[in-house]
mmCIF file of C-alpha atoms and ligand atoms in Angstrom:
data_model
loop_
_atom_site.group_PDB
_atom_site.id
_atom_site.type_symbol
_atom_site.label_atom_id
_atom_site.label_comp_id
_atom_site.label_asym_id
_atom_site.label_seq_id
_atom_site.Cartn_x
_atom_site.Cartn_y
_atom_site.Cartn_z
ATOM 1 C CA MET A 1 36.284 1.613 10.519
ATOM 2 C CA ASN A 2 37.592 1.545 6.958
ATOM 3 C CA ARG A 3 34.251 0.223 5.620
ATOM 4 C CA TYR A 4 32.381 2.905 7.481
ATOM 5 C CA PHE A 5 34.677 5.561 6.004
ATOM 6 C CA ILE A 6 34.216 4.283 2.389
ATOM 7 C CA CYS A 7 30.500 4.016 2.884
ATOM 8 C CA MET A 8 30.185 7.576 4.170
ATOM 9 C CA GLU A 9 32.368 8.868 1.323
ATOM 10 C CA GLU A 10 30.023 7.107 -1.067
ATOM 11 C CA THR A 11 26.931 8.631 0.498
ATOM 12 C CA HIS A 12 28.522 12.054 0.312
ATOM 13 C CA SER A 13 28.947 11.774 -3.416
ATOM 14 C CA ILE A 14 25.368 10.381 -3.744
ATOM 15 C CA VAL A 15 23.759 13.164 -1.835
ATOM 16 C CA ARG A 16 25.477 15.708 -4.029
ATOM 17 C CA GLN A 17 23.407 14.354 -6.946
ATOM 18 C CA PHE A 18 20.307 15.926 -5.400
ATOM 19 C CA ALA A 19 19.268 19.470 -5.991
ATOM 20 C CA LEU A 20 19.026 20.474 -2.261
ATOM 21 C CA PRO A 21 18.456 24.023 -1.219
ATOM 22 C CA GLU A 22 21.543 23.842 1.025
ATOM 23 C CA PRO A 23 24.772 21.998 0.500
ATOM 24 C CA PRO A 24 25.297 18.845 2.616
ATOM 25 C CA THR A 25 28.008 18.730 5.251
ATOM 26 C CA ASN A 26 27.823 15.417 7.198
ATOM 27 C CA VAL A 27 26.135 12.114 6.386
ATOM 28 C CA THR A 28 25.507 9.555 9.207
ATOM 29 C CA PRO A 29 23.369 6.353 9.496
ATOM 30 C CA LEU A 30 19.828 6.858 10.823
ATOM 31 C CA GLY A 31 17.152 4.524 12.228
ATOM 32 C CA GLU A 32 16.584 0.846 12.353
ATOM 33 C CA GLY A 33 14.494 0.002 9.207
ATOM 34 C CA PHE A 34 14.511 -3.707 8.296
ATOM 35 C CA ILE A 35 14.661 -3.069 4.573
ATOM 36 C CA ASN A 36 16.261 0.090 3.317
ATOM 37 C CA ASP A 37 19.567 1.943 4.308
ATOM 38 C CA THR A 38 18.869 5.366 5.697
ATOM 39 C CA TYR A 39 21.146 8.364 6.476
ATOM 40 C CA LEU A 40 20.794 11.676 8.057
ATOM 41 C CA VAL A 41 22.276 14.544 6.015
ATOM 42 C CA ASP A 42 23.417 17.705 7.936
ATOM 43 C CA THR A 43 23.947 21.113 6.449
ATOM 44 C CA GLU A 44 25.566 24.365 7.700
ATOM 45 C CA SER A 45 22.182 25.478 8.989
ATOM 46 C CA GLU A 46 19.509 23.770 11.109
ATOM 47 C CA VAL A 47 17.962 22.162 7.941
ATOM 48 C CA LYS A 48 18.602 18.455 7.550
ATOM 49 C CA TYR A 49 17.738 15.893 4.899
ATOM 50 C CA VAL A 50 17.295 12.113 4.794
ATOM 51 C CA LEU A 51 19.125 10.077 2.202
ATOM 52 C CA GLN A 52 17.862 6.582 1.598
ATOM 53 C CA ARG A 53 19.060 3.582 -0.501
ATOM 54 C CA LYS A 54 15.974 1.629 -1.543
ATOM 55 C CA ASN A 55 16.361 -2.191 -1.293
ATOM 56 C CA GLY A 56 16.559 -3.377 -4.860
ATOM 57 C CA TYR A 57 16.339 -7.068 -3.842
ATOM 58 C CA ILE A 58 12.851 -6.405 -2.527
ATOM 59 C CA PHE A 59 11.498 -3.571 -4.714
ATOM 60 C CA LYS A 60 11.608 -4.348 -8.425
ATOM 61 C CA ASN A 61 9.911 -1.179 -9.572
ATOM 62 C CA ILE A 62 11.492 1.725 -7.709
ATOM 63 C CA PRO A 63 10.687 4.382 -10.315
ATOM 64 C CA GLY A 64 6.970 3.295 -9.921
ATOM 65 C CA MET A 65 7.257 3.476 -6.137
ATOM 66 C CA VAL A 66 8.787 6.903 -6.326
ATOM 67 C CA ASP A 67 5.991 8.096 -8.576
ATOM 68 C CA ASN A 68 3.436 6.774 -6.125
ATOM 69 C CA ILE A 69 5.140 8.674 -3.307
ATOM 70 C CA CYS A 70 5.419 11.959 -5.298
ATOM 71 C CA ASN A 71 1.786 11.813 -6.379
ATOM 72 C CA VAL A 72 0.258 10.834 -3.032
ATOM 73 C CA THR A 73 2.377 13.218 -0.952
ATOM 74 C CA GLN A 74 1.422 16.113 -3.252
ATOM 75 C CA HIS A 75 -2.234 15.178 -2.659
ATOM 76 C CA ILE A 76 -1.653 15.085 1.087
ATOM 77 C CA ARG A 77 0.136 18.423 1.152
ATOM 78 C CA LYS A 78 -2.956 20.076 -0.527
ATOM 79 C CA LYS A 79 -5.345 18.359 1.818
ATOM 80 C CA ALA A 80 -3.274 19.342 4.829
ATOM 81 C CA ALA A 81 -3.142 22.997 3.801
ATOM 82 C CA ALA A 82 -6.934 23.064 3.266
ATOM 83 C CA GLN A 83 -7.318 21.565 6.732
ATOM 84 C CA GLY A 84 -5.205 24.302 8.310
ATOM 85 C CA LEU A 85 -2.231 21.971 8.953
ATOM 86 C CA ASP A 86 1.407 22.680 8.058
ATOM 87 C CA PRO A 87 1.864 20.837 4.715
ATOM 88 C CA GLU A 88 5.663 20.438 5.283
ATOM 89 C CA ARG A 89 5.031 18.588 8.589
ATOM 90 C CA SER A 90 2.111 16.565 7.312
ATOM 91 C CA THR A 91 3.904 14.341 4.918
ATOM 92 C CA ILE A 92 7.359 13.672 3.426
ATOM 93 C CA ARG A 93 8.866 15.761 0.595
ATOM 94 C CA LEU A 94 11.220 14.209 -1.921
ATOM 95 C CA TYR A 95 13.847 16.372 -3.673
ATOM 96 C CA PRO A 96 14.811 15.914 -7.323
ATOM 97 C CA THR A 97 18.295 15.286 -8.722
ATOM 98 C CA TRP A 98 19.941 17.951 -10.769
ATOM 99 C CA ASP A 99 18.418 16.337 -13.862
ATOM 100 C CA GLY A 100 14.952 16.488 -12.447
ATOM 101 C CA LYS A 101 14.318 12.839 -11.428
ATOM 102 C CA PHE A 102 13.106 12.037 -7.913
ATOM 103 C CA TYR A 103 15.564 9.137 -7.568
ATOM 104 C CA PHE A 104 19.244 8.683 -8.368
ATOM 105 C CA LEU A 105 20.447 5.436 -9.922
ATOM 106 C CA ASP A 106 24.120 4.918 -8.986
ATOM 107 C CA ASN A 107 26.763 2.919 -10.881
ATOM 108 C CA LYS A 108 25.966 -0.234 -8.789
ATOM 109 C CA GLN A 109 22.355 -0.066 -9.911
ATOM 110 C CA SER A 110 21.167 1.082 -6.430
ATOM 111 C CA TYR A 111 18.283 3.504 -6.272
ATOM 112 C CA TRP A 112 18.532 6.491 -3.858
ATOM 113 C CA VAL A 113 16.031 9.130 -2.769
ATOM 114 C CA CYS A 114 16.484 12.230 -0.694
ATOM 115 C CA MET A 115 13.859 13.930 1.375
ATOM 116 C CA TYR A 116 13.347 16.775 3.874
ATOM 117 C CA TYR A 117 14.044 15.848 7.485
ATOM 118 C CA ILE A 118 11.012 17.065 9.519
ATOM 119 C CA PRO A 119 12.585 18.639 12.620
ATOM 120 C CA ASP A 120 11.443 18.257 16.247
ATOM 121 C CA THR A 121 10.014 14.897 15.840
ATOM 122 C CA ILE A 122 10.154 11.561 17.678
ATOM 123 C CA CYS A 123 9.916 8.048 16.304
ATOM 124 C CA TYR A 124 8.989 5.175 18.643
ATOM 125 C CA ASP A 125 9.561 1.366 18.549
ATOM 126 C CA VAL A 126 7.009 0.593 21.140
ATOM 127 C CA ALA A 127 3.989 2.541 22.365
ATOM 128 C CA SER A 128 4.625 3.968 25.794
ATOM 129 C CA SER A 129 1.136 5.105 26.749
ATOM 130 C CA PRO A 130 -2.498 4.726 25.659
ATOM 131 C CA GLN A 131 -2.433 8.420 24.683
ATOM 132 C CA LEU A 132 0.385 7.669 22.227
ATOM 133 C CA ALA A 133 -1.638 4.743 20.820
ATOM 134 C CA TRP A 134 -4.700 6.997 20.464
ATOM 135 C CA SER A 135 -2.604 9.527 18.636
ATOM 136 C CA GLY A 136 -1.127 6.865 16.355
ATOM 137 C CA GLY A 137 -4.618 5.575 15.519
ATOM 138 C CA ALA A 138 -5.813 9.068 14.734
ATOM 139 C CA GLY A 139 -2.758 9.570 12.498
ATOM 140 C CA ILE A 140 -3.573 6.511 10.367
ATOM 141 C CA GLY A 141 -7.296 7.463 10.286
ATOM 142 C CA LEU A 142 -6.425 10.945 9.167
ATOM 143 C CA PHE A 143 -3.922 9.661 6.574
ATOM 144 C CA GLN A 144 -6.563 7.175 5.146
ATOM 145 C CA GLU A 145 -9.090 9.982 5.042
ATOM 146 C CA GLN A 146 -6.744 12.369 3.267
ATOM 147 C CA VAL A 147 -5.982 9.752 0.575
ATOM 148 C CA ALA A 148 -9.547 8.434 0.239
ATOM 149 C CA ASP A 149 -10.253 10.664 -2.817
ATOM 150 C CA PHE A 150 -6.932 10.034 -4.495
ATOM 151 C CA THR A 151 -8.193 8.420 -7.722
ATOM 152 C CA ASP A 152 -5.130 8.210 -9.964
ATOM 153 C CA ASP A 153 -3.545 4.811 -10.551
ATOM 154 C CA LEU A 154 -0.850 3.584 -8.199
ATOM 155 C CA ALA A 155 1.904 1.213 -9.214
ATOM 156 C CA GLU A 156 1.520 -2.143 -7.493
ATOM 157 C CA VAL A 157 4.928 -1.907 -5.926
ATOM 158 C CA LEU A 158 4.886 -5.297 -4.220
ATOM 159 C CA PRO A 159 2.289 -7.566 -5.863
ATOM 160 C CA GLY A 160 0.662 -9.924 -3.315
ATOM 161 C CA PHE A 161 2.188 -8.027 -0.357
ATOM 162 C CA HIS A 162 -0.611 -8.772 2.158
ATOM 163 C CA ASP A 163 -2.272 -11.455 0.053
ATOM 164 C CA ILE A 164 -2.050 -14.579 2.137
ATOM 165 C CA ARG A 165 -2.897 -16.766 -0.827
ATOM 166 C CA TYR A 166 0.208 -15.456 -2.589
ATOM 167 C CA ARG A 167 2.157 -15.880 0.655
ATOM 168 C CA PHE A 168 1.132 -19.538 0.902
ATOM 169 C CA GLY A 169 2.577 -20.021 -2.613
ATOM 170 C CA GLN A 170 5.936 -18.513 -1.476
ATOM 171 C CA TRP A 171 5.689 -20.632 1.689
ATOM 172 C CA GLU A 172 5.256 -23.974 -0.206
ATOM 173 C CA ALA A 173 8.195 -23.049 -2.427
ATOM 174 C CA ALA A 174 10.411 -22.184 0.588
ATOM 175 C CA LEU A 175 9.510 -25.443 2.334
ATOM 176 C CA ALA A 176 10.253 -27.408 -0.769
ATOM 177 C CA GLU A 177 13.537 -25.686 -1.427
ATOM 178 C CA ASN A 178 14.639 -25.761 2.236
ATOM 179 C CA ARG A 179 17.470 -23.458 1.350
ATOM 180 C CA ALA A 180 18.926 -23.184 4.857
ATOM 181 C CA GLY A 181 18.398 -26.850 5.669
ATOM 182 C CA LYS A 182 16.197 -25.941 8.660
ATOM 183 C CA VAL A 183 12.826 -27.467 7.758
ATOM 184 C CA SER A 184 13.116 -30.705 9.729
ATOM 185 C CA ALA A 185 13.952 -28.793 12.961
ATOM 186 C CA LEU A 186 10.942 -26.543 12.656
ATOM 187 C CA ALA A 187 8.017 -28.989 12.762
ATOM 188 C CA ARG A 188 6.333 -27.085 15.649
ATOM 189 C CA GLU A 189 6.602 -23.665 14.041
ATOM 190 C CA ILE A 190 5.454 -24.936 10.649
ATOM 191 C CA ASP A 191 2.366 -26.429 12.350
ATOM 192 C CA TRP A 192 1.529 -22.947 13.759
ATOM 193 C CA ILE A 193 1.205 -21.754 10.182
ATOM 194 C CA GLU A 194 -0.495 -24.774 8.739
ATOM 195 C CA GLN A 195 -3.214 -24.947 11.459
ATOM 196 C CA ARG A 196 -4.523 -21.493 10.651
ATOM 197 C CA LYS A 197 -4.432 -21.533 6.899
ATOM 198 C CA GLU A 198 -8.179 -21.973 6.325
ATOM 199 C CA GLU A 199 -9.393 -19.130 8.498
ATOM 200 C CA MET A 200 -6.843 -16.752 6.970
ATOM 201 C CA LEU A 201 -7.953 -17.698 3.434
ATOM 202 C CA ALA A 202 -11.593 -17.157 4.412
ATOM 203 C CA PHE A 203 -10.741 -13.525 5.272
ATOM 204 C CA LYS A 204 -8.848 -13.078 1.982
ATOM 205 C CA VAL A 205 -11.866 -14.322 0.020
ATOM 206 C CA LEU A 206 -13.810 -11.288 1.307
ATOM 207 C CA ILE A 207 -11.174 -9.015 -0.141
ATOM 208 C CA GLU A 208 -10.968 -10.939 -3.361
ATOM 209 C CA ASN A 209 -14.764 -10.825 -3.944
ATOM 210 C CA GLN A 210 -14.809 -7.138 -2.831
ATOM 211 C CA THR A 211 -17.092 -7.619 0.170
ATOM 212 C CA ILE A 212 -14.293 -5.661 1.649
ATOM 213 C CA PRO A 213 -13.302 -2.800 -0.699
ATOM 214 C CA SER A 214 -9.901 -1.778 -2.061
ATOM 215 C CA ARG A 215 -8.718 1.686 -1.045
ATOM 216 C CA VAL A 216 -5.420 3.606 -1.017
ATOM 217 C CA SER A 217 -3.455 2.219 1.861
ATOM 218 C CA HIS A 218 -0.039 2.442 3.464
ATOM 219 C CA ASN A 219 0.600 -1.300 4.085
ATOM 220 C CA ASP A 220 3.408 -0.841 6.658
ATOM 221 C CA THR A 221 1.916 1.059 9.585
ATOM 222 C CA LYS A 222 4.096 -0.148 12.462
ATOM 223 C CA ILE A 223 4.703 2.432 15.060
ATOM 224 C CA SER A 224 8.238 3.337 13.886
ATOM 225 C CA ASN A 225 6.728 4.459 10.569
ATOM 226 C CA ILE A 226 4.893 7.347 12.127
ATOM 227 C CA LEU A 227 6.386 10.667 13.291
ATOM 228 C CA PHE A 228 5.208 12.282 16.504
ATOM 229 C CA ASP A 229 5.874 15.742 17.719
ATOM 230 C CA LYS A 230 7.457 16.389 21.164
ATOM 231 C CA ASN A 231 3.940 16.451 22.823
ATOM 232 C CA GLY A 232 3.114 13.032 21.582
ATOM 233 C CA GLU A 233 0.798 14.306 18.855
ATOM 234 C CA VAL A 234 1.059 12.462 15.566
ATOM 235 C CA LEU A 235 2.428 14.479 12.668
ATOM 236 C CA CYS A 236 2.627 12.175 9.708
ATOM 237 C CA VAL A 237 3.043 8.742 8.309
ATOM 238 C CA ILE A 238 6.471 8.032 6.809
ATOM 239 C CA ASP A 239 8.011 5.097 4.840
ATOM 240 C CA LEU A 240 5.544 5.360 1.976
ATOM 241 C CA ASP A 241 7.356 2.601 -0.080
ATOM 242 C CA THR A 242 4.313 0.243 0.115
ATOM 243 C CA LEU A 243 1.579 2.653 -0.864
ATOM 244 C CA MET A 244 -0.785 0.607 -2.942
ATOM 245 C CA LYS A 245 -4.475 0.026 -3.513
ATOM 246 C CA SER A 246 -5.488 -2.719 -1.128
ATOM 247 C CA SER A 247 -7.614 -3.067 2.024
ATOM 248 C CA VAL A 248 -7.211 -0.460 4.738
ATOM 249 C CA LEU A 249 -7.788 -3.175 7.232
ATOM 250 C CA TYR A 250 -4.204 -4.301 6.676
ATOM 251 C CA ASP A 251 -3.088 -0.814 7.957
ATOM 252 C CA TYR A 252 -5.179 -1.209 11.079
ATOM 253 C CA GLY A 253 -3.993 -4.798 11.578
ATOM 254 C CA ASP A 254 -0.342 -3.956 11.161
ATOM 255 C CA ALA A 255 -0.593 -0.985 13.546
ATOM 256 C CA ILE A 256 -2.359 -3.116 16.177
ATOM 257 C CA ARG A 257 0.349 -5.744 15.817
ATOM 258 C CA SER A 258 2.891 -3.107 16.773
ATOM 259 C CA TYR A 259 1.073 -0.585 19.148
ATOM 260 C CA THR A 260 -0.451 -3.207 21.392
ATOM 261 C CA ASN A 261 2.549 -5.461 21.803
ATOM 262 C CA THR A 262 3.786 -5.283 25.473
ATOM 263 C CA ALA A 263 7.309 -6.066 24.195
ATOM 264 C CA THR A 264 9.448 -5.471 21.195
ATOM 265 C CA GLU A 265 9.184 -7.303 17.949
ATOM 266 C CA ASP A 266 12.189 -9.463 18.760
ATOM 267 C CA GLU A 267 11.702 -10.015 22.552
ATOM 268 C CA PRO A 268 13.269 -13.428 23.234
ATOM 269 C CA GLN A 269 11.317 -13.977 26.423
ATOM 270 C CA THR A 270 7.937 -14.730 25.021
ATOM 271 C CA ASN A 271 6.185 -14.645 28.426
ATOM 272 C CA LYS A 272 6.726 -10.896 28.265
ATOM 273 C CA ILE A 273 4.605 -10.666 25.135
ATOM 274 C CA ALA A 274 0.878 -10.053 25.097
ATOM 275 C CA VAL A 275 -1.712 -7.833 23.489
ATOM 276 C CA ASN A 276 -2.240 -4.747 25.692
ATOM 277 C CA LEU A 277 -6.029 -4.227 25.710
ATOM 278 C CA PRO A 278 -6.077 -0.641 27.007
ATOM 279 C CA PHE A 279 -3.669 0.279 24.212
ATOM 280 C CA PHE A 280 -5.892 -1.661 21.717
ATOM 281 C CA GLU A 281 -8.903 0.318 22.878
ATOM 282 C CA ALA A 282 -7.015 3.640 22.688
ATOM 283 C CA TYR A 283 -5.585 2.973 19.210
ATOM 284 C CA THR A 284 -9.099 1.916 17.937
ATOM 285 C CA GLN A 285 -10.708 5.106 19.508
ATOM 286 C CA GLY A 286 -8.151 7.281 17.728
ATOM 287 C CA TYR A 287 -8.432 5.419 14.484
ATOM 288 C CA LEU A 288 -12.270 5.228 14.339
ATOM 289 C CA SER A 289 -12.583 8.878 15.329
ATOM 290 C CA TYR A 290 -11.703 9.515 11.642
ATOM 291 C CA ALA A 291 -12.314 6.210 9.986
ATOM 292 C CA HIS A 292 -15.897 5.700 11.127
ATOM 293 C CA ARG A 293 -16.737 8.366 8.560
ATOM 294 C CA PHE A 294 -15.597 6.266 5.596
ATOM 295 C CA LEU A 295 -15.436 2.647 6.561
ATOM 296 C CA THR A 296 -18.344 0.294 5.713
ATOM 297 C CA GLN A 297 -19.906 -1.633 8.497
ATOM 298 C CA THR A 298 -18.397 -4.832 7.127
ATOM 299 C CA GLU A 299 -14.929 -3.347 7.281
ATOM 300 C CA VAL A 300 -15.523 -2.319 10.890
ATOM 301 C CA GLU A 301 -16.723 -5.856 11.827
ATOM 302 C CA TRP A 302 -13.501 -7.309 10.370
ATOM 303 C CA LEU A 303 -11.083 -4.913 12.106
ATOM 304 C CA PRO A 304 -10.226 -7.276 14.944
ATOM 305 C CA PHE A 305 -9.639 -10.154 12.554
ATOM 306 C CA ALA A 306 -7.262 -7.945 10.558
ATOM 307 C CA ALA A 307 -5.072 -7.711 13.602
ATOM 308 C CA LYS A 308 -4.818 -11.498 13.822
ATOM 309 C CA TYR A 309 -4.379 -11.767 10.046
ATOM 310 C CA ILE A 310 -1.432 -9.423 9.906
ATOM 311 C CA THR A 311 0.233 -10.864 13.006
ATOM 312 C CA TYR A 312 -0.159 -14.350 11.475
ATOM 313 C CA GLU A 313 1.211 -13.126 8.138
ATOM 314 C CA GLN A 314 4.154 -11.511 9.914
ATOM 315 C CA THR A 315 4.893 -14.796 11.816
ATOM 316 C CA LEU A 316 4.858 -16.573 8.443
ATOM 317 C CA ARG A 317 7.114 -13.962 6.849
ATOM 318 C CA PHE A 318 9.739 -14.088 9.587
ATOM 319 C CA LEU A 319 9.689 -17.950 9.613
ATOM 320 C CA MET A 320 9.815 -18.104 5.878
ATOM 321 C CA ASP A 321 12.833 -15.797 5.771
ATOM 322 C CA TYR A 322 14.591 -17.929 8.339
ATOM 323 C CA ILE A 323 13.841 -21.118 6.245
ATOM 324 C CA ASP A 324 15.021 -19.230 3.169
ATOM 325 C CA GLY A 325 18.451 -18.288 4.710
ATOM 326 C CA ASN A 326 17.604 -14.690 5.895
ATOM 327 C CA ARG A 327 17.595 -12.894 2.559
ATOM 328 C CA TYR A 328 14.761 -10.494 3.126
ATOM 329 C CA TYR A 329 14.958 -8.889 6.587
ATOM 330 C CA LYS A 330 18.092 -7.396 7.968
ATOM 331 C CA ILE A 331 19.198 -9.561 10.934
ATOM 332 C CA ARG A 332 21.621 -8.846 13.853
ATOM 333 C CA HIS A 333 22.397 -12.536 14.478
ATOM 334 C CA PRO A 334 21.684 -15.857 12.657
ATOM 335 C CA GLU A 335 18.702 -16.813 14.853
ATOM 336 C CA HIS A 336 17.120 -13.352 14.745
ATOM 337 C CA ASN A 337 14.296 -14.267 12.369
ATOM 338 C CA LEU A 338 13.500 -17.312 14.452
ATOM 339 C CA VAL A 339 13.312 -15.159 17.644
ATOM 340 C CA ARG A 340 11.012 -12.740 15.758
ATOM 341 C CA THR A 341 8.814 -15.677 14.670
ATOM 342 C CA HIS A 342 8.402 -16.857 18.206
ATOM 343 C CA ALA A 343 7.700 -13.318 19.377
ATOM 344 C CA GLN A 344 5.024 -12.746 16.705
ATOM 345 C CA TYR A 345 3.460 -16.090 17.417
ATOM 346 C CA ALA A 346 3.241 -15.280 21.153
ATOM 347 C CA LEU A 347 1.441 -12.087 20.187
ATOM 348 C CA LEU A 348 -0.882 -13.953 17.859
ATOM 349 C CA GLN A 349 -1.793 -16.426 20.623
ATOM 350 C CA SER A 350 -2.484 -13.610 22.979
ATOM 351 C CA MET A 351 -4.740 -11.998 20.388
ATOM 352 C CA GLU A 352 -6.550 -15.242 19.919
ATOM 353 C CA LYS A 353 -7.309 -15.385 23.651
ATOM 354 C CA ALA A 354 -8.402 -11.781 23.787
ATOM 355 C CA TYR A 355 -10.413 -11.893 20.592
ATOM 356 C CA PRO A 356 -13.865 -11.656 22.082
ATOM 357 C CA GLN A 357 -12.824 -8.584 24.051
ATOM 358 C CA MET A 358 -11.218 -7.074 20.964
ATOM 359 C CA GLN A 359 -14.531 -7.530 19.067
ATOM 360 C CA ALA A 360 -16.523 -6.007 21.896
ATOM 361 C CA VAL A 361 -14.190 -2.952 22.068
ATOM 362 C CA VAL A 362 -14.439 -2.269 18.366
ATOM 363 C CA SER A 363 -18.223 -2.585 18.211
ATOM 364 C CA GLU A 364 -18.734 -0.470 21.319
ATOM 365 C CA ILE A 365 -16.532 2.321 20.040
ATOM 366 C CA TYR A 366 -18.125 2.267 16.618
ATOM 367 C CA LEU A 367 -21.628 2.322 17.979
ATOM 368 C CA SER A 368 -20.907 5.196 20.271
ATOM 369 C CA LEU A 369 -19.383 7.285 17.436
ATOM 370 C CA HIS A 370 -22.439 6.601 15.353
ATOM 371 C CA PHE A 371 -24.764 7.492 18.113
ATOM 372 C CA GLN A 372 -22.850 10.793 18.720
ATOM 373 C CA ASN A 373 -23.009 11.520 15.044
ATOM 374 C CA LYS A 374 -26.773 11.000 14.979
ATOM 375 C CA ILE A 375 -27.513 13.274 17.865
ATOM 376 C CA LEU A 376 -25.119 16.121 16.803
HETATM 377 C C1 GN1 B 1 9.498 -4.071 7.165
HETATM 378 O O1 GN1 B 1 10.631 -1.270 6.233
HETATM 379 P P1 GN1 B 1 10.132 -1.497 7.619
HETATM 380 O O2 GN1 B 1 11.159 -1.859 8.638
HETATM 381 O O3 GN1 B 1 9.176 -0.356 8.057
HETATM 382 C C2 GN1 B 1 8.476 -4.702 6.190
HETATM 383 C C3 GN1 B 1 7.129 -4.756 6.776
HETATM 384 C C4 GN1 B 1 7.182 -5.588 8.052
HETATM 385 C C5 GN1 B 1 8.228 -5.024 8.968
HETATM 386 C C6 GN1 B 1 8.386 -5.851 10.237
HETATM 387 C C7 GN1 B 1 8.557 -3.628 2.538
HETATM 388 O O4 GN1 B 1 9.061 -2.741 7.425
HETATM 389 O O5 GN1 B 1 6.193 -5.391 5.905
HETATM 390 O O6 GN1 B 1 5.944 -5.673 8.651
HETATM 391 O O7 GN1 B 1 9.459 -4.835 8.396
HETATM 392 N N1 GN1 B 1 8.458 -3.935 4.987
HETATM 393 C C8 GN1 B 1 8.503 -4.536 3.753
HETATM 394 O O8 GN1 B 1 8.887 -5.074 11.230
HETATM 395 O O9 GN1 B 1 8.586 -5.693 3.620
HETATM 396 MG MG1 MG B 2 9.249 -0.250 4.968
#
C-alpha cells in the first residue's frame, strides 16, 4: 500500500514534466507489458494520456529509440491522412517535455515518455476469432506498407535483436556462467535448442547475404501490441520501441507466434497449446492482402519458416532468462520463465507438425492474390 502510494506520487511529479494540453489528475498502472512500466493518466476531461518508464536495463539508447519513434510516427501520420484515415488514431503521438525533449530523464536515470491515449480501443492477449486474426494481419501489412518508403536512418535500438547467431553467442555465455545454477537440471530443454541450431542459422544466412532484404520493421508484433477498435477493426500498431531496419519476416513470424496460439504465452498445461490453422490462414490472408504488393517471392516463400524461427527464438530467450536468473522479462513467480519456455516449445512442435499445411496455405493465398491482380 505504502509502496504503491509512493510510486503513484512519483509518477504524478513525472507526468507534470510533460507539456500536456490538459493537466493530469490521476495516474494508475496500465497493461501487462513484459519490459516497460506503463501508466494511464486521467485528466478533468475525457482525454487521457499514457506515461511509460522505459526499461534502461534492456534499452541502452533511449534517446535514439525516441527519435526513431518520433520520425516514423510522423511519417505514418502523413501517410494515414493521405489515405483518408484519422492520423491521431493511426499511430501513437509522443508529447514533449516543457523543455522540448520527447523524453524525460529523472534523477534516478530512468527515461520516461508520455503519449496520447487513443480512446475507444481494445487490446487483446489472445486472438478470439479468425476475423480478429485477419484484421491483425491487415494491420501489420498496412503498417509495413506505410513505412516502406521511410528512408531516413533508424537507430539500431537493440543490436542483434532477432539475430539468432547473436542469440547463440548470448546462449553460450549464459550456459557457461550458469548464474542461477539451473543448467544441470535443464538437459532436456537445452537439447530442444541445440537440435535446431543449424536450420535456424541457415535462415539467418539468407538475411545476412541479403537474399531476404532489410526493411523498416516493428520487431515486436505480438497481438497485445496492436490496438483494435470496438468492431474488431485494427487501428494501429503500438509499442514502437523496437523499430529498426531488419527483415519484415520477423514481424510476420512474431505475430503468428501470438495470433495462432490456442492458449496464452504462459499456459502451464502444454496439451492445450497448438497452432490454430484457421487463424493462421486468416492472419496470412489479412497480411498478404497488403504485403503481396511489396514482398519479394523469396520473402513470401520463407514466411512459414519465419513463424518457426521466431517461436524457436522466443523459446530460447525465455529459457536463457531462466538460466540467467530472470533478469530480462518481468515474472510473476520464480518458475514463470520455465513455464513460458515449455509453452513456446509446445507451440514450436505444433508448428513443426503443421508445417506442410502452413506452406500450402501461404502459397495458395499468394497465388490467388497475384491471379486477382493480373485479371483486375
Ligand atoms: C517483450 O514489451 P513486450 O511485452 O511487448 C519483448 C518481445 C517478446 C515479448 C514476449 C524489447 O515484448 O521481444 O517477444 O516480450 N520485447 C523486448 O511476450 O524484448
Ligand atoms: Mg515491447
